[in-house]
Short mmCIF file of C-alpha atoms in Angstrom, two decimals:
data_model
loop_
_atom_site.label_atom_id
_atom_site.label_comp_id
_atom_site.label_asym_id
_atom_site.label_seq_id
_atom_site.Cartn_x
_atom_site.Cartn_y
_atom_site.Cartn_z
CA MET A 1478 62.11 31.30 71.35
CA LYS A 1479 60.46 29.24 68.02
CA PHE A 1480 59.82 30.24 64.61
CA ARG A 1481 56.82 28.55 63.65
CA LEU A 1482 56.67 28.62 59.85
CA SER A 1483 55.41 26.21 57.49
CA LEU A 1484 57.43 25.35 54.35
CA CYS A 1485 54.86 23.98 52.41
CA LEU A 1486 54.33 25.02 49.00
CA GLY A 1487 50.71 24.84 49.05
CA ALA A 1488 50.30 28.04 51.40
CA MET A 1489 53.09 29.74 49.56
CA ILE A 1490 51.12 29.93 46.74
CA ALA A 1491 47.55 30.15 48.31
CA ALA A 1492 49.71 33.40 50.22
CA GLN A 1493 50.14 34.94 46.72
CA ALA A 1494 46.74 34.57 45.63
CA LEU A 1495 45.44 36.28 49.28
CA PHE A 1496 48.11 39.18 48.84
CA SER A 1497 48.54 40.32 45.47
CA HIS A 1498 51.05 43.20 44.66
CA GLU A 1499 48.55 45.93 45.50
CA ALA A 1500 47.84 44.48 48.91
CA ILE A 1501 49.96 46.16 50.68
CA ALA A 1502 51.19 49.70 49.36
CA GLY A 1503 52.83 52.79 50.27
CA PRO A 1504 53.71 53.57 53.94
CA GLU A 1505 51.91 49.80 55.08
CA LYS A 1506 53.92 48.17 52.36
CA ALA A 1507 56.91 50.28 54.50
CA ASN A 1508 55.74 49.26 57.83
CA ALA A 1509 55.42 45.46 57.05
CA GLU A 1510 58.89 45.11 55.26
CA LYS A 1511 60.24 47.11 58.72
CA GLN A 1512 58.10 44.76 61.24
CA VAL A 1513 59.21 41.83 59.16
CA ALA A 1514 63.02 43.27 59.75
CA ALA A 1515 63.07 43.32 62.98
CA LEU A 1516 61.51 39.75 63.50
CA MET A 1517 64.41 38.68 62.04
CA GLU A 1518 66.84 40.51 63.67
CA THR A 1519 65.38 37.96 66.65
CA LEU A 1520 66.11 35.12 65.03
CA ARG A 1521 70.54 35.64 65.14
CA ALA A 1522 70.32 33.66 68.29
CA ASP A 1523 68.67 30.65 66.63
CA PRO A 1524 69.46 29.78 63.66
CA PRO A 1525 67.39 26.55 63.24
CA SER A 1526 64.61 29.42 62.81
CA LEU A 1527 66.55 31.92 61.35
CA ARG A 1528 67.38 29.59 58.88
CA ALA A 1529 63.17 28.28 58.13
CA PHE A 1530 62.69 31.93 57.55
CA MET A 1531 65.55 32.07 55.35
CA THR A 1532 64.02 28.86 53.11
CA GLU A 1533 60.53 30.75 52.27
CA MET A 1534 62.43 33.94 52.44
CA PRO A 1535 61.63 34.59 48.07
CA LYS A 1536 65.16 34.82 45.99
CA GLY A 1537 65.02 36.49 43.02
CA GLY A 1538 68.29 34.74 41.13
CA ASP A 1539 70.64 32.77 41.74
CA LEU A 1540 73.16 34.04 38.27
CA HIS A 1541 76.87 31.92 39.12
CA HIS A 1542 75.02 28.26 38.71
CA HIS A 1543 77.42 25.61 37.86
CA LEU A 1544 74.69 22.98 36.57
CA ASP A 1545 77.27 20.08 36.52
CA GLY A 1546 78.41 21.13 40.04
CA SER A 1547 74.72 21.98 41.04
CA VAL A 1548 73.48 17.66 41.25
CA TRP A 1549 74.38 16.31 44.40
CA ALA A 1550 76.26 13.10 43.96
CA GLU A 1551 73.50 10.29 44.92
CA GLU A 1552 71.91 11.50 41.97
CA ILE A 1553 75.09 11.35 39.79
CA LEU A 1554 75.55 7.61 41.08
CA LYS A 1555 71.48 6.66 40.26
CA TRP A 1556 72.08 7.67 36.72
CA ALA A 1557 76.02 5.94 36.54
CA ASP A 1558 73.84 2.78 37.99
CA ALA A 1559 71.39 3.43 35.19
CA ASP A 1560 74.22 3.59 32.15
CA GLY A 1561 76.10 0.64 33.58
CA ASP A 1562 78.95 2.94 33.82
CA CYS A 1563 82.03 1.69 36.14
CA LEU A 1564 84.23 3.28 38.93
CA ASP A 1565 87.89 3.72 39.15
CA ARG A 1566 89.20 2.34 42.63
CA VAL A 1567 90.88 5.13 42.97
CA PRO A 1568 90.23 7.92 42.74
CA HIS A 1569 86.94 7.07 41.98
CA LYS A 1570 86.36 8.54 38.44
CA ILE A 1571 83.60 7.53 36.25
CA ARG A 1572 84.31 5.36 33.43
CA PRO A 1573 82.51 3.98 30.59
CA ALA A 1574 81.98 -0.16 30.69
CA PRO A 1575 83.39 -3.04 30.02
CA GLY A 1576 85.43 -1.92 33.35
CA THR A 1577 88.63 -3.22 34.84
CA GLN A 1578 90.03 -5.16 37.35
CA ASN A 1579 91.20 -1.59 38.97
CA GLN A 1580 87.42 -0.54 38.56
CA VAL A 1581 84.04 -1.58 39.68
CA GLU A 1582 80.22 -1.30 38.36
CA ALA A 1583 78.85 1.43 39.35
CA ARG A 1584 75.39 -0.57 39.10
CA GLY A 1585 74.29 -1.93 42.95
CA LEU A 1586 76.83 -0.38 44.39
CA ALA A 1587 75.21 1.42 46.85
CA GLU A 1588 73.93 -2.30 48.61
CA ARG A 1589 76.98 -4.21 47.38
CA ASP A 1590 79.39 -2.25 48.88
CA PRO A 1591 78.19 1.03 50.86
CA LEU A 1592 81.74 1.61 52.36
CA PHE A 1593 82.81 2.10 48.70
CA TYR A 1594 79.85 4.23 48.10
CA GLN A 1595 80.26 6.62 50.52
CA ALA A 1596 83.56 7.06 49.82
CA THR A 1597 82.97 8.12 45.81
CA ILE A 1598 80.47 10.43 47.27
CA ASP A 1599 83.69 12.22 49.27
CA ALA A 1600 85.59 11.84 45.91
CA PHE A 1601 82.69 14.10 44.10
CA SER A 1602 81.98 16.31 46.51
CA MET A 1603 83.65 18.67 49.84
CA ARG A 1604 81.86 15.77 52.28
CA ASN A 1605 84.29 14.17 54.45
CA PHE A 1606 87.16 15.69 53.27
CA VAL A 1607 90.30 15.75 54.84
CA PRO A 1608 93.62 17.07 53.04
CA GLY A 1609 95.85 14.37 51.59
CA THR A 1610 93.67 11.18 52.46
CA GLY A 1611 91.15 9.37 50.22
CA THR A 1612 91.62 10.97 46.42
CA GLY A 1613 94.84 12.71 47.70
CA GLU A 1614 94.39 16.24 47.49
CA THR A 1615 96.23 18.26 49.99
CA ASN A 1616 93.49 21.17 50.43
CA GLY A 1617 90.41 22.05 49.32
CA HIS A 1618 91.29 24.48 46.40
CA ASP A 1619 92.59 21.53 44.61
CA HIS A 1620 89.83 18.86 45.43
CA THR A 1621 86.75 20.77 44.62
CA PHE A 1622 88.37 21.37 41.26
CA ALA A 1623 89.32 18.19 40.62
CA THR A 1624 85.87 16.65 41.56
CA PHE A 1625 84.41 17.60 38.37
CA ASP A 1626 86.73 15.36 36.05
CA ARG A 1627 85.49 12.37 38.46
CA PHE A 1628 81.61 12.77 36.93
CA ASN A 1629 81.23 14.58 33.89
CA LEU A 1630 81.09 11.78 32.16
CA THR A 1631 77.78 10.86 33.25
CA VAL A 1632 76.23 14.43 34.10
CA GLY A 1633 77.27 14.97 30.53
CA LYS A 1634 74.77 12.11 29.42
CA HIS A 1635 72.36 13.70 31.81
CA LEU A 1636 71.27 17.67 30.89
CA ALA A 1637 67.45 17.08 30.65
CA ASP A 1638 67.82 15.14 34.48
CA ALA A 1639 70.03 17.84 35.81
CA LEU A 1640 68.00 20.50 34.89
CA VAL A 1641 65.16 19.11 36.34
CA ILE A 1642 67.05 18.15 39.49
CA ALA A 1643 68.32 22.20 39.51
CA ARG A 1644 64.83 23.52 39.56
CA ARG A 1645 63.19 21.33 42.13
CA GLN A 1646 66.36 22.67 44.22
CA SER A 1647 65.00 25.78 43.26
CA VAL A 1648 61.52 25.71 44.98
CA GLY A 1649 62.79 24.35 47.59
CA ASP A 1650 65.18 27.62 47.69
CA SER A 1651 62.55 29.88 47.00
CA LEU A 1652 64.22 31.26 44.01
CA LEU A 1653 62.57 32.75 40.86
CA TYR A 1654 65.02 32.32 38.22
CA ILE A 1655 68.30 30.64 37.69
CA GLU A 1656 71.50 31.49 35.37
CA THR A 1657 73.29 27.91 34.91
CA MET A 1658 76.08 27.20 33.27
CA THR A 1659 75.99 24.57 30.76
CA ASN A 1660 76.95 23.87 26.75
CA PRO A 1661 75.86 21.68 24.49
CA GLY A 1662 78.30 18.26 23.39
CA VAL A 1663 79.65 19.88 20.51
CA ALA A 1664 81.58 22.56 22.67
CA PHE A 1665 83.55 19.67 23.20
CA SER A 1666 84.01 18.27 19.62
CA ASP A 1667 86.73 17.92 17.84
CA LYS A 1668 84.99 19.65 14.46
CA LEU A 1669 84.95 22.90 17.43
CA LEU A 1670 88.48 22.31 19.21
CA GLY A 1671 90.11 21.84 15.99
CA GLY A 1672 88.61 24.34 13.51
CA VAL A 1673 91.41 26.71 14.65
CA LYS A 1674 95.18 25.75 13.53
CA LYS A 1675 96.68 28.40 14.21
CA LEU A 1676 96.07 31.63 16.19
CA ASP A 1677 98.03 34.92 15.84
CA PRO A 1678 97.17 37.21 19.14
CA ASN A 1679 97.84 40.53 16.79
CA ASN A 1680 95.13 38.74 14.07
CA LEU A 1681 91.83 37.07 15.29
CA ASP A 1682 90.31 38.35 12.17
CA ALA A 1683 93.02 35.62 10.72
CA ALA A 1684 91.34 33.02 13.75
CA TYR A 1685 87.82 33.62 12.80
CA ALA A 1686 88.32 33.04 9.84
CA GLN A 1687 89.56 29.42 9.97
CA ILE A 1688 86.21 28.82 11.97
CA GLU A 1689 83.27 30.84 11.01
CA LYS A 1690 81.44 29.09 8.27
CA SER A 1691 81.50 26.08 10.66
CA LEU A 1692 79.35 28.14 12.85
CA PRO A 1693 76.14 27.69 11.68
CA ALA A 1694 76.12 24.00 11.21
CA MET A 1695 77.47 23.42 15.05
CA VAL A 1696 74.76 26.43 16.26
CA ALA A 1697 71.98 23.90 15.01
CA GLU A 1698 73.39 21.08 16.49
CA ALA A 1699 73.36 22.70 19.99
CA ARG A 1700 69.80 24.11 19.32
CA ALA A 1701 68.59 21.00 18.56
CA GLN A 1702 70.21 19.10 21.71
CA TYR A 1703 68.49 21.44 24.00
CA ASP A 1704 65.49 21.49 22.19
CA GLU A 1705 65.35 17.52 22.74
CA SER A 1706 66.71 19.11 26.74
CA ASP A 1707 63.04 21.07 26.82
CA ARG A 1708 61.02 18.50 25.87
CA LYS A 1709 62.64 15.76 28.45
CA VAL A 1710 62.63 18.47 31.11
CA ALA A 1711 58.93 19.33 30.37
CA ALA A 1712 57.72 15.39 30.49
CA ALA A 1713 59.43 14.83 33.70
CA LEU A 1714 57.69 17.72 35.31
CA LYS A 1715 54.34 17.59 33.92
CA CYS A 1716 54.63 21.16 32.66
CA GLY A 1717 51.26 22.17 31.35
CA THR A 1718 49.41 19.72 32.35
CA ALA A 1719 47.42 19.73 35.65
CA ALA A 1720 49.49 17.92 37.52
CA ALA A 1721 52.25 20.58 36.62
CA GLU A 1722 55.26 20.50 39.24
CA PRO A 1723 55.98 24.10 40.99
CA ALA A 1724 59.33 23.93 39.23
CA CYS A 1725 57.90 24.36 35.72
CA ASP A 1726 57.50 27.90 37.06
CA VAL A 1727 61.31 28.71 37.58
CA ARG A 1728 62.60 30.66 34.58
CA THR A 1729 65.90 29.61 33.32
CA LYS A 1730 68.34 30.56 31.30
CA TYR A 1731 71.80 29.42 29.68
CA LEU A 1732 75.56 30.77 29.88
CA PHE A 1733 78.09 29.08 27.69
CA PHE A 1734 81.28 28.25 29.40
CA ILE A 1735 84.52 28.22 28.18
CA ILE A 1736 87.76 26.52 29.76
CA ARG A 1737 90.21 28.75 29.97
CA THR A 1738 92.63 26.09 30.38
CA MET A 1739 92.83 24.90 27.49
CA GLN A 1740 95.15 25.86 24.63
CA PRO A 1741 94.69 29.66 23.03
CA GLU A 1742 93.13 28.23 19.71
CA GLN A 1743 90.30 26.06 21.75
CA VAL A 1744 89.40 28.98 24.13
CA PHE A 1745 88.95 31.03 20.55
CA ALA A 1746 86.83 28.40 19.09
CA GLN A 1747 85.00 27.86 22.11
CA ILE A 1748 84.42 31.63 22.46
CA ALA A 1749 82.99 31.87 18.72
CA LEU A 1750 80.46 29.79 18.98
CA GLY A 1751 79.40 30.89 22.57
CA PHE A 1752 79.00 34.05 20.95
CA ALA A 1753 77.12 32.94 17.53
CA LEU A 1754 74.56 30.51 19.69
CA ASN A 1755 73.54 33.06 22.46
CA ASP A 1756 73.05 35.49 19.26
CA ALA A 1757 70.93 32.72 17.84
CA ASP A 1758 69.01 30.88 20.60
CA PRO A 1759 67.53 33.40 23.35
CA ARG A 1760 67.38 30.27 25.78
CA PHE A 1761 71.31 31.25 25.97
CA VAL A 1762 71.58 34.65 27.59
CA GLY A 1763 75.39 34.87 27.58
CA LEU A 1764 78.97 33.49 28.63
CA ASN A 1765 81.42 32.91 31.05
CA ILE A 1766 84.86 31.74 31.08
CA VAL A 1767 85.68 28.45 33.61
CA ALA A 1768 88.43 26.30 35.13
CA PRO A 1769 90.95 27.23 37.93
CA GLU A 1770 91.72 31.06 37.42
CA ASP A 1771 95.73 29.86 39.01
CA ASN A 1772 96.22 27.25 36.22
CA PRO A 1773 99.52 28.04 34.80
CA ILE A 1774 98.01 28.13 31.42
CA ALA A 1775 94.86 30.36 32.66
CA LEU A 1776 97.44 32.95 33.82
CA ARG A 1777 99.92 33.06 31.07
CA ASP A 1778 96.76 33.53 28.45
CA TYR A 1779 94.81 35.85 30.87
CA TRP A 1780 95.36 38.97 28.67
CA LEU A 1781 94.84 37.16 25.23
CA HIS A 1782 91.67 35.76 26.92
CA MET A 1783 90.06 39.17 27.67
CA GLN A 1784 90.86 40.21 24.14
CA MET A 1785 89.58 37.86 22.68
CA PHE A 1786 86.22 38.49 24.69
CA ARG A 1787 86.65 42.35 23.67
CA TYR A 1788 87.02 41.17 19.92
CA PHE A 1789 83.71 38.90 19.68
CA SER A 1790 81.87 41.83 21.89
CA LYS A 1791 82.30 44.11 18.99
CA LYS A 1792 80.89 41.11 16.44
CA TYR A 1793 78.31 40.75 18.53
CA PRO A 1794 76.97 43.43 20.69
CA ASP A 1795 73.91 42.37 22.11
CA VAL A 1796 75.68 39.24 23.31
CA LYS A 1797 76.33 39.76 27.62
CA PHE A 1798 78.87 37.46 29.18
CA THR A 1799 80.45 37.39 32.83
CA LEU A 1800 83.65 36.22 33.92
CA HIS A 1801 85.19 34.45 36.89
CA SER A 1802 87.39 37.12 37.56
CA GLY A 1803 90.00 37.47 40.73
CA GLU A 1804 89.39 34.54 42.55
CA LEU A 1805 92.73 34.18 43.43
CA TRP A 1806 94.59 34.70 46.55
CA LEU A 1807 98.33 35.14 47.90
CA GLY A 1808 99.97 32.61 48.39
CA LEU A 1809 97.98 30.25 45.75
CA VAL A 1810 100.00 32.68 42.85
CA GLN A 1811 102.58 35.15 43.27
CA PRO A 1812 101.82 38.74 44.00
CA SER A 1813 102.37 39.75 40.41
CA GLU A 1814 99.58 37.93 38.86
CA LEU A 1815 97.31 39.26 41.62
CA GLY A 1816 96.60 43.33 40.55
CA PHE A 1817 95.13 43.08 37.51
CA HIS A 1818 92.68 40.39 36.92
CA ILE A 1819 89.64 41.99 37.49
CA ARG A 1820 90.50 45.07 36.28
CA GLY A 1821 91.21 43.27 32.83
CA ALA A 1822 87.43 41.46 33.23
CA VAL A 1823 85.74 45.33 33.46
CA GLU A 1824 87.79 47.51 31.21
CA VAL A 1825 89.44 45.05 28.58
CA ALA A 1826 86.63 42.25 28.15
CA GLY A 1827 84.01 44.32 29.27
CA ALA A 1828 81.90 41.85 31.50
CA SER A 1829 78.76 43.14 32.31
CA ARG A 1830 78.83 40.99 35.57
CA ILE A 1831 82.21 39.41 37.55
CA GLY A 1832 82.22 36.11 39.94
CA HIS A 1833 83.91 35.57 42.86
CA GLY A 1834 85.85 38.88 42.58
CA TYR A 1835 87.91 38.32 46.26
CA ALA A 1836 91.11 39.61 45.12
CA LEU A 1837 89.91 42.91 45.42
CA PRO A 1838 92.22 44.02 47.60
CA PHE A 1839 95.37 43.21 45.55
CA GLU A 1840 93.86 45.01 42.60
CA ARG A 1841 96.08 47.95 41.56
CA ASP A 1842 94.47 51.12 42.42
CA PRO A 1843 91.66 49.30 44.52
CA TRP A 1844 89.59 52.25 44.83
CA SER A 1845 89.12 53.83 40.91
CA LEU A 1846 88.28 50.19 39.84
CA LEU A 1847 85.32 49.98 42.62
CA ALA A 1848 84.14 53.75 41.42
CA ALA A 1849 84.35 52.54 37.91
CA MET A 1850 82.31 49.05 38.68
CA ALA A 1851 80.13 51.39 40.89
CA LYS A 1852 79.36 53.39 38.01
CA LYS A 1853 78.98 50.82 35.47
CA LYS A 1854 76.81 48.66 37.91
CA ILE A 1855 78.96 45.70 37.32
CA ALA A 1856 77.94 43.44 39.68
CA VAL A 1857 79.86 40.71 41.48
CA GLU A 1858 78.32 37.26 41.58
CA ILE A 1859 79.17 36.65 45.46
CA ASN A 1860 79.60 32.89 46.61
CA LEU A 1861 80.70 32.99 50.79
CA THR A 1862 81.12 28.90 50.82
CA SER A 1863 83.01 28.51 47.72
CA ASN A 1864 85.63 31.47 48.42
CA GLU A 1865 86.16 29.51 52.02
CA ILE A 1866 86.55 26.30 50.96
CA THR A 1867 88.66 27.04 47.66
CA PRO A 1868 91.25 29.89 49.05
CA GLY A 1869 90.60 29.66 52.32
CA VAL A 1870 88.75 33.93 52.31
CA LYS A 1871 86.10 34.23 54.62
CA GLY A 1872 84.86 36.18 57.31
CA GLU A 1873 86.08 39.72 57.80
CA GLU A 1874 88.60 38.41 54.60
CA HIS A 1875 86.49 38.89 52.08
CA PRO A 1876 86.06 42.12 50.45
CA LEU A 1877 82.71 41.93 50.11
CA HIS A 1878 81.71 45.53 52.27
CA MET A 1879 84.30 47.13 50.34
CA TYR A 1880 82.45 46.63 47.33
CA ARG A 1881 79.17 47.16 48.92
CA LYS A 1882 81.02 50.54 50.61
CA ALA A 1883 81.37 51.75 47.18
CA GLY A 1884 77.98 50.84 45.53
CA VAL A 1885 78.79 48.20 43.59
CA PRO A 1886 76.43 45.70 43.34
CA LEU A 1887 76.35 42.57 44.76
CA VAL A 1888 73.96 39.39 44.08
CA LEU A 1889 74.61 35.93 46.13
CA SER A 1890 74.93 32.72 44.30
CA ALA A 1891 75.81 28.79 45.51
CA ASP A 1892 78.28 28.18 42.90
CA ASP A 1893 78.57 25.00 42.82
CA GLY A 1894 75.98 23.45 45.17
CA GLY A 1895 76.15 19.57 44.69
CA VAL A 1896 79.67 19.44 45.35
CA PHE A 1897 80.02 22.34 48.34
CA ARG A 1898 76.96 20.15 49.56
CA ILE A 1899 74.94 23.43 50.07
CA ASP A 1900 72.14 25.58 48.67
CA LEU A 1901 71.40 28.90 47.48
CA THR A 1902 68.95 29.32 51.43
CA HIS A 1903 72.85 28.55 52.82
CA GLU A 1904 74.55 31.94 51.24
CA TYR A 1905 71.69 33.45 52.74
CA VAL A 1906 71.57 32.60 56.08
CA ARG A 1907 75.72 32.39 56.40
CA ALA A 1908 75.45 36.19 54.76
CA ALA A 1909 73.18 36.99 57.94
CA LEU A 1910 74.92 35.56 60.84
CA GLU A 1911 78.66 35.75 59.34
CA HIS A 1912 78.55 39.39 58.03
CA GLY A 1913 75.28 41.21 59.46
CA PHE A 1914 73.56 41.81 57.27
CA THR A 1915 69.74 42.58 57.56
CA TYR A 1916 66.32 41.43 56.22
CA PRO A 1917 66.15 45.03 53.71
CA GLU A 1918 70.10 44.21 52.68
CA LEU A 1919 69.15 40.42 51.67
CA LYS A 1920 66.15 41.52 50.19
CA GLU A 1921 68.62 43.53 47.97
CA PHE A 1922 70.12 41.25 47.61
CA SER A 1923 67.37 39.28 46.22
CA ARG A 1924 66.08 41.74 43.59
CA ASN A 1925 69.73 42.34 42.15
CA GLY A 1926 69.38 38.56 41.15
CA LEU A 1927 66.94 39.98 38.85
CA GLU A 1928 68.17 43.85 38.18
CA TYR A 1929 71.72 42.25 36.97
CA SER A 1930 70.55 39.28 35.53
CA PHE A 1931 70.66 39.20 31.70
CA LEU A 1932 66.87 38.22 31.54
CA GLU A 1933 65.77 40.25 28.17
CA GLY A 1934 64.15 43.55 27.79
CA ALA A 1935 63.65 46.52 30.32
CA SER A 1936 63.61 46.73 34.28
CA LEU A 1937 60.93 47.33 36.59
CA TRP A 1938 63.06 49.73 38.26
CA GLU A 1939 63.72 53.10 36.89
CA ALA A 1940 65.47 53.74 40.77
CA LYS A 1941 65.73 52.47 43.43
CA GLY A 1942 62.53 52.07 45.39
CA ARG A 1943 60.57 54.05 42.44
CA ARG A 1944 59.24 51.97 39.47
CA VAL A 1945 58.71 52.81 35.90
CA THR A 1946 56.59 54.71 35.15
CA ALA A 1947 54.29 52.61 32.87
CA CYS A 1948 53.74 49.86 35.93
CA ALA A 1949 53.61 53.17 39.17
CA GLN A 1950 49.61 52.11 39.08
CA PRO A 1951 48.35 48.69 38.26
CA GLY A 1952 46.46 48.31 35.05
CA GLY A 1953 46.89 47.59 31.58
CA GLN A 1954 49.89 50.30 31.05
CA CYS A 1955 51.69 48.41 33.20
CA GLU A 1956 49.81 44.61 31.91
CA ALA A 1957 51.52 45.40 28.59
CA PHE A 1958 55.28 46.58 29.61
CA LEU A 1959 55.17 43.24 31.48
CA LYS A 1960 54.33 41.26 28.54
CA VAL A 1961 57.05 42.61 26.53
CA ASN A 1962 59.69 42.87 29.12
CA GLU A 1963 60.67 39.13 30.60
CA LYS A 1964 63.33 40.69 33.11
CA ALA A 1965 60.72 43.03 34.39
CA SER A 1966 57.78 40.62 34.22
CA ALA A 1967 60.04 38.66 36.15
CA GLN A 1968 60.52 41.35 39.44
CA TYR A 1969 57.13 42.10 39.26
CA GLU A 1970 56.59 38.05 40.30
CA LEU A 1971 59.74 38.73 42.70
CA GLU A 1972 57.32 41.59 44.71
CA ARG A 1973 54.43 39.78 44.55
CA ARG A 1974 56.22 37.40 46.41
CA PHE A 1975 57.43 39.12 49.60
CA GLU A 1976 54.50 41.00 49.56
CA ALA A 1977 52.89 37.39 50.25
CA PHE A 1978 55.86 36.26 51.95
CA GLU A 1979 55.80 39.38 54.80
CA ALA A 1980 51.91 39.36 55.02
CA ARG A 1981 52.22 35.21 55.56
CA ILE A 1982 55.57 36.00 58.33
CA LEU A 1983 53.00 38.81 60.14
CA THR A 1984 50.62 36.86 60.71
CA VAL A 1985 52.45 33.84 61.97
CA GLY A 1986 54.62 35.67 64.25
CA LEU A 1987 57.38 34.04 66.92
CA LYS A 1988 55.64 32.04 68.98
#
């Protein structure tokens, strides 16, 4: 059986216009979902048709999205070409001009040396990765993290271009919202990273005093960079004009990220700037900490980092953060490192979400931890492809069902789509085929991408399946509520998209 499904965005827009938010209600709405769920079940034996179905299925938010890792290598090489950069022959790292005899020019590389061009794409991603060959990494974990250092010079100069690509990709994924990890240039400047000369873990106030007065100027510099980026993005997508691209409607917010493999003074300085920027700029809705969790410095300073987040959360109680935590596995680190990372992120740092979290089975007393996460509604960002490639956790080894049975909210994310050569739709397909999730469950994951986002304002949902009183019925009261609650507004739009999608699927059917 083949599923004939148009992926044309114009058709989606038309469907949304035909089937308003109130078009399907009560029993009819529930019946429509049930019928679409039954149709999806027939596609399990037909993965190409399932992929087509999943592409058009509305997705609320991607909450674990590294902007630099989301850009595909081909785009990065276009930028390096235009910038006149060079590339090391090994390991294909981008360098500023002028080049040396051990480097090649990026300009015209695709035509001049197609073999080296293709090898560079492999060096920038997991495509064709074979342990020990090419760039020399012996496993997927090391190769994944090594890619960033190879292309960061160029991606760092193309903030607006990367955001344009991310938003266009979101349209292809039928994605409504991105919460992407991105940093201003000042986050890596000497004036920030050298701002804390001495750090006493028992006196973080003294460390903060060393940098506090310099933060406002750096926040202003960061905001100016994103002001300029916004203008470039709007111009590239023709936002606000009759020719505006659909990508203009993709809601986009930023997470400031901290590099956990730096020295404690530098980590503290980055966290300080991240909290200050989030407090001042509504485009930044949270923070995260990144880089290999198994790195010796990251392991040594794990508790210190959690204490730093706790310290700043008291200064800025309205600033939220999610933490890469439990991105560890037996053999990647010794057993003594496996029993406390997720709990530390939740109970010491006070994270609102965690990313990856597949080390859960090794946590000490995981059941009480799960109960606490379920009670506090601390969501876990699940990255199936990333988790398989880096530590090799896949299939039944992954504890996502353990989280789910305990009532911990889950969201599906792409992590680094460009590095892994995937999109968010790919992760939804994997969730269905490899983990058996049904249409209603995938729909729940989609909704979770907004419910557990850091968007401002109240939720549309008072309880599962029940809307807040203001929007129990359509009308002016609901419109007023949505106008002042960005999260609820996005959720309302997602429900409209789902109703349009389901109505169209039932019209097209399986043929």
